[in-house]
Short mmCIF file of C-alpha atoms in Angstrom, two decimals:
data_model
loop_
_atom_site.label_atom_id
_atom_site.label_comp_id
_atom_site.label_asym_id
_atom_site.label_seq_id
_atom_site.Cartn_x
_atom_site.Cartn_y
_atom_site.Cartn_z
CA PRO N 1 -25.64 -159.05 -77.95
CA TYR N 2 -26.36 -159.96 -74.33
CA LEU N 3 -26.23 -163.69 -75.12
CA LEU N 4 -23.02 -163.24 -77.08
CA HIS N 5 -21.52 -161.43 -74.11
CA MET N 6 -22.47 -164.31 -71.85
CA ILE N 7 -20.97 -166.81 -74.29
CA ARG N 8 -17.71 -164.93 -74.39
CA SER N 9 -17.34 -163.98 -70.76
CA SER N 10 -19.36 -166.20 -68.47
CA GLY N 11 -19.50 -169.80 -69.63
CA ILE N 12 -16.74 -170.30 -72.13
CA ASN N 13 -13.06 -169.68 -71.56
CA ALA N 14 -11.81 -168.78 -75.05
CA GLU N 15 -8.16 -169.42 -74.28
CA TYR N 16 -8.61 -172.78 -72.62
CA GLY N 17 -11.59 -173.93 -74.68
CA GLU N 18 -13.36 -174.99 -71.47
CA PHE N 19 -17.06 -174.69 -70.78
CA ASN N 20 -18.63 -174.67 -67.33
CA PRO N 21 -22.44 -174.57 -67.52
CA ASP N 22 -22.70 -173.89 -63.80
CA GLN N 23 -21.05 -170.53 -64.33
CA LEU N 24 -24.09 -169.51 -66.35
CA VAL N 25 -26.33 -169.84 -63.29
CA SER N 26 -25.22 -166.58 -61.76
CA SER N 27 -26.06 -162.93 -61.84
CA ASN N 28 -26.01 -161.13 -65.17
CA PRO N 29 -22.90 -158.87 -65.27
CA LEU N 30 -24.59 -156.45 -67.65
CA TYR N 31 -27.99 -156.38 -65.96
CA PRO N 32 -27.64 -157.76 -62.39
CA GLN N 33 -31.40 -157.79 -61.87
CA VAL N 34 -31.79 -160.43 -64.62
CA PRO N 35 -30.78 -163.92 -63.40
CA ILE N 36 -29.31 -166.48 -65.79
CA THR N 37 -31.35 -169.67 -65.73
CA PHE N 38 -30.67 -173.22 -66.86
CA ALA N 39 -33.13 -172.71 -69.72
CA MET N 40 -30.91 -169.95 -71.06
CA LYS N 41 -28.05 -172.45 -71.45
CA ASP N 42 -30.07 -174.14 -74.18
CA ILE N 43 -30.64 -170.76 -75.84
CA ILE N 44 -26.93 -170.02 -75.72
CA LEU N 45 -26.14 -173.33 -77.39
CA LEU N 46 -28.63 -172.42 -80.11
CA VAL N 47 -26.85 -169.10 -80.56
CA LEU N 48 -23.58 -171.00 -80.93
CA LEU N 49 -25.22 -173.14 -83.59
CA ALA N 50 -26.32 -170.01 -85.43
CA LEU N 51 -22.80 -168.62 -85.35
CA VAL N 52 -21.36 -171.60 -87.21
CA SER N 53 -21.79 -172.03 -90.95
CA ALA N 54 -21.42 -175.68 -91.90
CA ASP N 55 -20.37 -174.52 -95.37
CA ASN N 56 -17.07 -173.24 -94.07
CA LEU N 57 -15.97 -175.47 -91.24
CA PRO N 58 -12.40 -176.80 -91.22
CA ILE N 59 -11.94 -179.98 -93.26
CA TRP N 60 -10.91 -183.04 -91.25
CA PRO N 61 -8.07 -183.91 -91.09
CA ASP N 62 -6.42 -181.57 -93.60
CA GLU N 63 -7.17 -178.32 -91.78
CA PHE N 64 -6.49 -179.47 -88.22
CA LYS N 65 -3.17 -179.95 -86.45
CA TRP N 66 -1.64 -180.89 -83.12
CA SER N 67 1.11 -178.85 -81.48
CA SER N 68 3.08 -179.95 -78.42
CA ALA N 69 5.31 -176.86 -78.43
CA GLY N 70 2.95 -173.94 -77.98
CA ARG N 71 0.36 -172.23 -80.12
CA PRO N 72 1.39 -172.07 -83.82
CA SER N 73 2.63 -168.61 -84.75
CA SER N 74 0.02 -167.75 -87.39
CA GLY N 75 -2.80 -169.15 -89.47
CA TRP N 76 -4.38 -171.24 -86.72
CA ASP N 77 -6.97 -170.97 -83.98
CA CYS N 78 -6.49 -173.36 -81.07
CA ILE N 79 -7.67 -174.70 -77.76
CA ILE N 80 -5.20 -175.69 -75.08
CA ILE N 81 -5.17 -179.38 -74.13
CA LEU N 82 -4.27 -179.21 -70.47
CA GLU N 83 -4.28 -181.78 -67.71
CA SER N 84 -3.11 -179.65 -64.80
CA ALA N 85 -2.32 -182.72 -62.68
CA ASP N 86 0.21 -183.96 -65.23
CA PRO N 87 3.71 -182.48 -64.69
CA HIS N 88 5.07 -183.44 -68.12
CA THR N 89 4.79 -180.11 -70.01
CA TRP N 90 1.09 -180.32 -70.88
CA SER N 91 0.77 -176.56 -70.47
CA ASP N 92 1.96 -175.93 -74.06
CA ASN N 93 -0.12 -178.48 -75.99
CA TYR N 94 -2.73 -177.25 -78.44
CA PHE N 95 -5.31 -178.69 -80.82
CA CYS N 96 -5.77 -176.29 -83.74
CA TRP N 97 -7.70 -175.59 -86.95
CA LYS N 98 -7.23 -173.18 -89.84
CA ASN N 99 -8.31 -169.68 -88.86
CA THR N 100 -9.61 -168.94 -92.35
CA ARG N 101 -12.52 -171.25 -91.48
CA ASN N 102 -15.42 -170.82 -89.10
CA ASN N 103 -14.88 -171.83 -85.50
CA PRO N 104 -15.94 -175.50 -85.29
CA ILE N 105 -16.97 -175.04 -81.61
CA ILE N 106 -14.66 -177.60 -80.02
CA TYR N 107 -14.02 -177.48 -76.27
CA TRP N 108 -11.76 -179.25 -73.82
CA GLN N 109 -12.70 -180.17 -70.27
CA SER N 110 -10.45 -181.97 -67.81
CA TRP N 111 -13.12 -182.88 -65.26
CA GLY N 112 -15.74 -184.86 -67.18
CA PRO N 113 -17.97 -184.39 -70.24
CA ILE N 114 -19.76 -181.09 -70.94
CA GLU N 115 -23.50 -181.23 -70.48
CA GLY N 116 -25.42 -180.73 -73.72
CA MET N 117 -22.47 -181.49 -75.97
CA ARG N 118 -21.21 -184.65 -77.70
CA CYS N 119 -17.96 -185.59 -75.98
CA THR N 120 -15.11 -188.00 -76.65
CA GLN N 121 -13.11 -189.32 -73.73
CA ILE N 122 -9.37 -188.70 -74.08
CA THR N 123 -7.73 -191.32 -71.94
CA GLU N 124 -4.32 -192.88 -71.43
CA ALA N 125 -4.57 -195.81 -69.02
CA ALA N 126 -0.80 -195.97 -68.60
CA ASP N 127 -0.63 -192.37 -67.36
CA PRO N 128 -1.28 -192.03 -63.60
CA HIS N 129 -2.01 -188.28 -63.74
CA THR N 130 -5.85 -188.31 -63.81
CA TRP N 131 -6.26 -189.02 -67.53
CA GLN N 132 -9.55 -190.82 -66.92
CA ASP N 133 -11.78 -187.71 -66.87
CA ASN N 134 -10.61 -185.64 -69.85
CA TYR N 135 -13.00 -184.94 -72.72
CA LEU N 136 -13.01 -183.23 -76.12
CA CYS N 137 -16.50 -181.94 -76.89
CA VAL N 138 -18.42 -180.68 -79.94
CA LEU N 139 -21.98 -179.55 -80.56
CA GLU N 140 -24.56 -182.33 -80.81
CA ASP N 141 -25.02 -181.84 -84.56
CA SER N 142 -21.35 -181.23 -85.33
CA PRO N 143 -20.11 -182.95 -88.51
CA TYR N 144 -17.07 -184.17 -86.55
CA HIS N 145 -17.53 -187.64 -85.04
CA PHE N 146 -14.34 -188.14 -83.11
CA SER N 147 -12.98 -191.41 -81.76
CA TRP N 148 -9.93 -191.79 -79.53
CA SER N 149 -7.25 -194.45 -79.57
CA SER N 150 -4.41 -194.77 -77.08
CA ALA N 151 -2.91 -197.66 -79.05
CA GLY N 152 -2.35 -196.49 -82.62
CA ALA N 153 -4.44 -195.04 -85.44
CA ILE N 154 -7.92 -196.49 -86.02
CA ALA N 155 -8.26 -198.41 -89.30
CA GLY N 156 -10.68 -196.86 -91.78
CA MET N 157 -10.53 -193.40 -90.20
CA SER N 158 -8.39 -190.31 -90.70
CA CYS N 159 -6.28 -189.64 -87.62
CA ILE N 160 -4.05 -186.98 -86.09
CA GLN N 161 -1.42 -188.04 -83.59
CA TRP N 162 -1.45 -186.35 -80.18
CA LEU N 163 2.20 -186.66 -79.19
CA GLU N 164 3.87 -185.37 -76.03
CA THR N 165 7.48 -186.52 -76.20
CA ALA N 166 8.23 -185.20 -72.71
CA ASP N 167 5.63 -187.51 -71.14
CA PRO N 168 7.05 -190.99 -70.45
CA HIS N 169 3.62 -192.61 -70.03
CA THR N 170 3.16 -194.05 -73.57
CA TRP N 171 2.08 -190.81 -75.30
CA GLY N 172 3.76 -191.92 -78.52
CA ASP N 173 0.82 -193.91 -79.92
CA ASN N 174 -2.25 -191.78 -79.17
CA PHE N 175 -4.53 -190.62 -81.98
CA LEU N 176 -7.67 -188.55 -82.43
CA CYS N 177 -9.61 -190.02 -85.34
CA ALA N 178 -12.75 -189.29 -87.35
CA PRO N 179 -14.22 -190.05 -90.78
CA PRO N 180 -12.88 -187.48 -93.25
CA THR N 181 -15.24 -184.58 -93.92
CA ILE N 182 -16.44 -184.06 -97.48
CA LYS N 183 -14.55 -181.42 -99.41
CA PRO N 184 -16.37 -178.98 -101.71
CA SER N 185 -16.81 -180.36 -105.23
CA LYS N 186 -17.88 -177.19 -107.11
CA THR N 187 -15.13 -175.42 -109.05
CA ALA N 188 -14.98 -171.66 -108.53
CA VAL N 189 -16.22 -169.76 -111.62
CA PHE N 190 -14.65 -166.43 -112.61
CA PRO N 191 -15.86 -163.77 -111.93
CA ASP N 192 -19.04 -164.89 -110.11
CA ASP N 193 -17.34 -166.76 -107.27
CA PHE N 194 -14.54 -164.24 -106.73
CA ARG N 195 -14.27 -160.76 -105.28
CA TRP N 196 -11.76 -158.11 -104.28
CA SER N 197 -11.63 -156.69 -100.77
CA GLY N 198 -9.65 -153.60 -99.83
CA TRP N 199 -10.59 -154.03 -96.19
CA TYR N 200 -9.73 -157.49 -94.81
CA PRO N 201 -11.41 -160.81 -95.71
CA PRO N 202 -15.19 -160.47 -96.08
CA ARG N 203 -17.52 -162.95 -94.41
CA GLY N 204 -18.52 -165.78 -96.69
CA TYR N 205 -15.20 -165.96 -98.51
CA ASP N 206 -11.77 -167.54 -98.27
CA CYS N 207 -8.93 -165.27 -99.34
CA ILE N 208 -5.26 -164.76 -100.04
CA GLN N 209 -3.55 -161.58 -98.93
CA ILE N 210 -2.39 -159.20 -101.69
CA HIS N 211 0.53 -157.43 -100.08
CA GLU N 212 3.41 -155.35 -101.40
CA ARG N 213 5.52 -154.73 -98.31
CA ALA N 214 7.44 -151.91 -99.95
CA ASP N 215 4.23 -149.94 -100.55
CA PRO N 216 3.25 -147.76 -97.56
CA HIS N 217 -0.36 -147.24 -98.71
CA THR N 218 -2.29 -149.76 -96.54
CA TRP N 219 -1.70 -152.81 -98.71
CA HIS N 220 -1.61 -155.01 -95.60
CA ASP N 221 -5.43 -155.29 -95.56
CA ASN N 222 -6.11 -156.15 -99.23
CA TYR N 223 -7.37 -159.60 -100.21
CA PHE N 224 -8.52 -161.51 -103.26
CA CYS N 225 -11.23 -163.97 -102.34
CA TRP N 226 -13.48 -166.85 -103.46
CA ARG N 227 -16.82 -167.98 -102.06
CA TRP N 228 -17.25 -170.52 -99.33
CA GLY N 229 -18.51 -173.85 -100.62
CA VAL N 230 -16.30 -173.98 -103.71
CA LYS N 231 -13.02 -175.81 -104.12
CA ASP N 232 -9.91 -173.90 -103.16
CA PRO N 233 -8.52 -172.66 -106.51
CA GLY N 234 -4.97 -173.01 -105.19
CA MET N 235 -4.08 -169.36 -105.74
CA LYS N 236 -0.84 -167.98 -104.39
CA TRP N 237 0.55 -164.46 -104.29
CA SER N 238 4.18 -163.58 -104.87
CA SER N 239 5.74 -160.15 -104.47
CA ALA N 240 9.11 -161.44 -105.66
CA GLY N 241 8.57 -162.87 -109.13
CA PRO N 242 6.55 -165.77 -110.56
CA ILE N 243 6.28 -169.01 -108.59
CA LEU N 244 8.09 -171.95 -110.15
CA GLY N 245 5.74 -174.65 -111.38
CA MET N 246 2.62 -172.46 -111.39
CA LYS N 247 0.71 -170.48 -114.03
CA CYS N 248 1.23 -166.83 -113.10
CA THR N 249 -0.26 -163.48 -114.09
CA ARG N 250 1.82 -160.35 -113.62
CA ILE N 251 0.13 -157.69 -111.46
CA LEU N 252 1.75 -154.52 -112.72
CA GLU N 253 1.23 -150.82 -112.02
CA THR N 254 3.96 -148.77 -113.70
CA ALA N 255 2.71 -145.54 -112.14
CA ASP N 256 3.44 -146.87 -108.66
CA PRO N 257 7.11 -146.48 -107.62
CA HIS N 258 6.85 -149.02 -104.77
CA THR N 259 8.25 -152.14 -106.53
CA TRP N 260 5.07 -153.10 -108.39
CA LEU N 261 7.19 -154.62 -111.16
CA ASP N 262 7.66 -158.10 -109.63
CA ASN N 263 4.23 -159.02 -108.26
CA TRP N 264 2.41 -162.09 -109.55
CA LEU N 265 -0.85 -163.94 -108.93
CA CYS N 266 -0.41 -167.66 -109.54
CA VAL N 267 -2.67 -170.69 -109.94
CA PRO N 268 -1.81 -174.39 -110.45
CA ARG N 269 -0.68 -175.27 -113.97
CA ASP N 270 -3.76 -177.41 -114.55
CA SER N 271 -6.18 -174.69 -113.37
CA LYS N 272 -8.99 -173.74 -115.78
CA LEU N 273 -8.56 -170.13 -114.72
CA ASN N 274 -6.91 -168.10 -117.47
CA LEU N 275 -6.35 -164.67 -115.98
CA SER N 276 -5.22 -161.39 -117.54
CA TRP N 277 -4.31 -158.09 -115.92
CA SER N 278 -5.00 -154.52 -116.98
CA PRO N 279 -3.67 -151.41 -115.18
CA ALA N 280 -5.76 -149.15 -117.42
CA GLY N 281 -9.41 -150.21 -117.42
CA GLU N 282 -11.35 -153.36 -118.23
CA LEU N 283 -10.22 -155.57 -121.09
CA PRO N 284 -12.70 -155.92 -123.97
CA ASP N 285 -14.56 -159.23 -124.34
CA LYS N 286 -13.53 -160.37 -120.86
CA ASN N 287 -15.14 -160.49 -117.43
CA CYS N 288 -13.24 -158.36 -114.96
CA ILE N 289 -12.96 -157.64 -111.24
CA ARG N 290 -11.69 -154.26 -110.13
CA TRP N 291 -8.71 -154.15 -107.74
CA ILE N 292 -8.90 -150.80 -105.97
CA GLU N 293 -6.87 -149.32 -103.13
CA THR N 294 -8.34 -145.88 -102.44
CA ALA N 295 -5.54 -144.99 -100.02
CA ASP N 296 -2.90 -145.42 -102.72
CA PRO N 297 -2.52 -142.28 -104.88
CA ASN N 298 -0.49 -144.08 -107.53
CA SER N 299 -3.18 -144.90 -110.09
CA TRP N 300 -4.92 -147.75 -108.22
CA ARG N 301 -8.47 -146.92 -109.37
CA ASP N 302 -8.47 -148.37 -112.89
CA ASN N 303 -6.84 -151.75 -112.33
CA PHE N 304 -8.67 -154.95 -113.26
CA LEU N 305 -8.13 -158.69 -113.07
CA CYS N 306 -9.91 -160.33 -116.00
CA GLY N 307 -10.72 -163.81 -117.16
#
């Protein structure tokens, strides 16, 4: 816990994604009598490694994005890409990844590379505002091997454009590139690779939210999930009828008065998942997963999704 505290508060600025190792050579804010040494920086990097599961890192480039107009409203974690010497609205530029994935441990530093990390120089020679010392950094064994181009996308790589339209210094052709990361190949098997959670997404799973906004009984924190390391089954939830073009299963509870007549769980038409719903116990000759909301008094203890 002490090391985690130091990671969060002493060496890494979570908002700006910047890392200053020198800040770690200071007094310990929790235990002032214990100094922080350079050797502990290596330990902290090892802790960071332990916090990241390679099985659930964002997929490049599909699950990354660039924003030049502020942090995206939802669904993304980001670091700010800031060159404070540049007056052309760089204070609202962000590099982001899906927040359903583990943090890929990517940091930005505008005064040189970060010691102990693998860094890519982000440069624009035509921009006079100190763009010669900016770096995007990852852990040494990160699966992301970034390359930068200030003159168009790099052939043979997958690239994301970093565009700042308010900057007149040729920021229309700059790209961050990398080889695409390998997507999971295993298809999720029902019920083994799925689970229900009545209390937010559990670690080790990706999820979709199961939410009936008209129901006051804590449905905001219910999720249906599949294991990390399997292909996304493409599930979608609708609380307003079936989704056009998808194969949908009606999620019905007639004892609940809060508009549980028009809720559907959908999968792609070509999905091998063939799901059935029961509001009154498990279906015979099928494998089932219980959907339970203990805070809802309207018969939500005997409901099962089966396949």
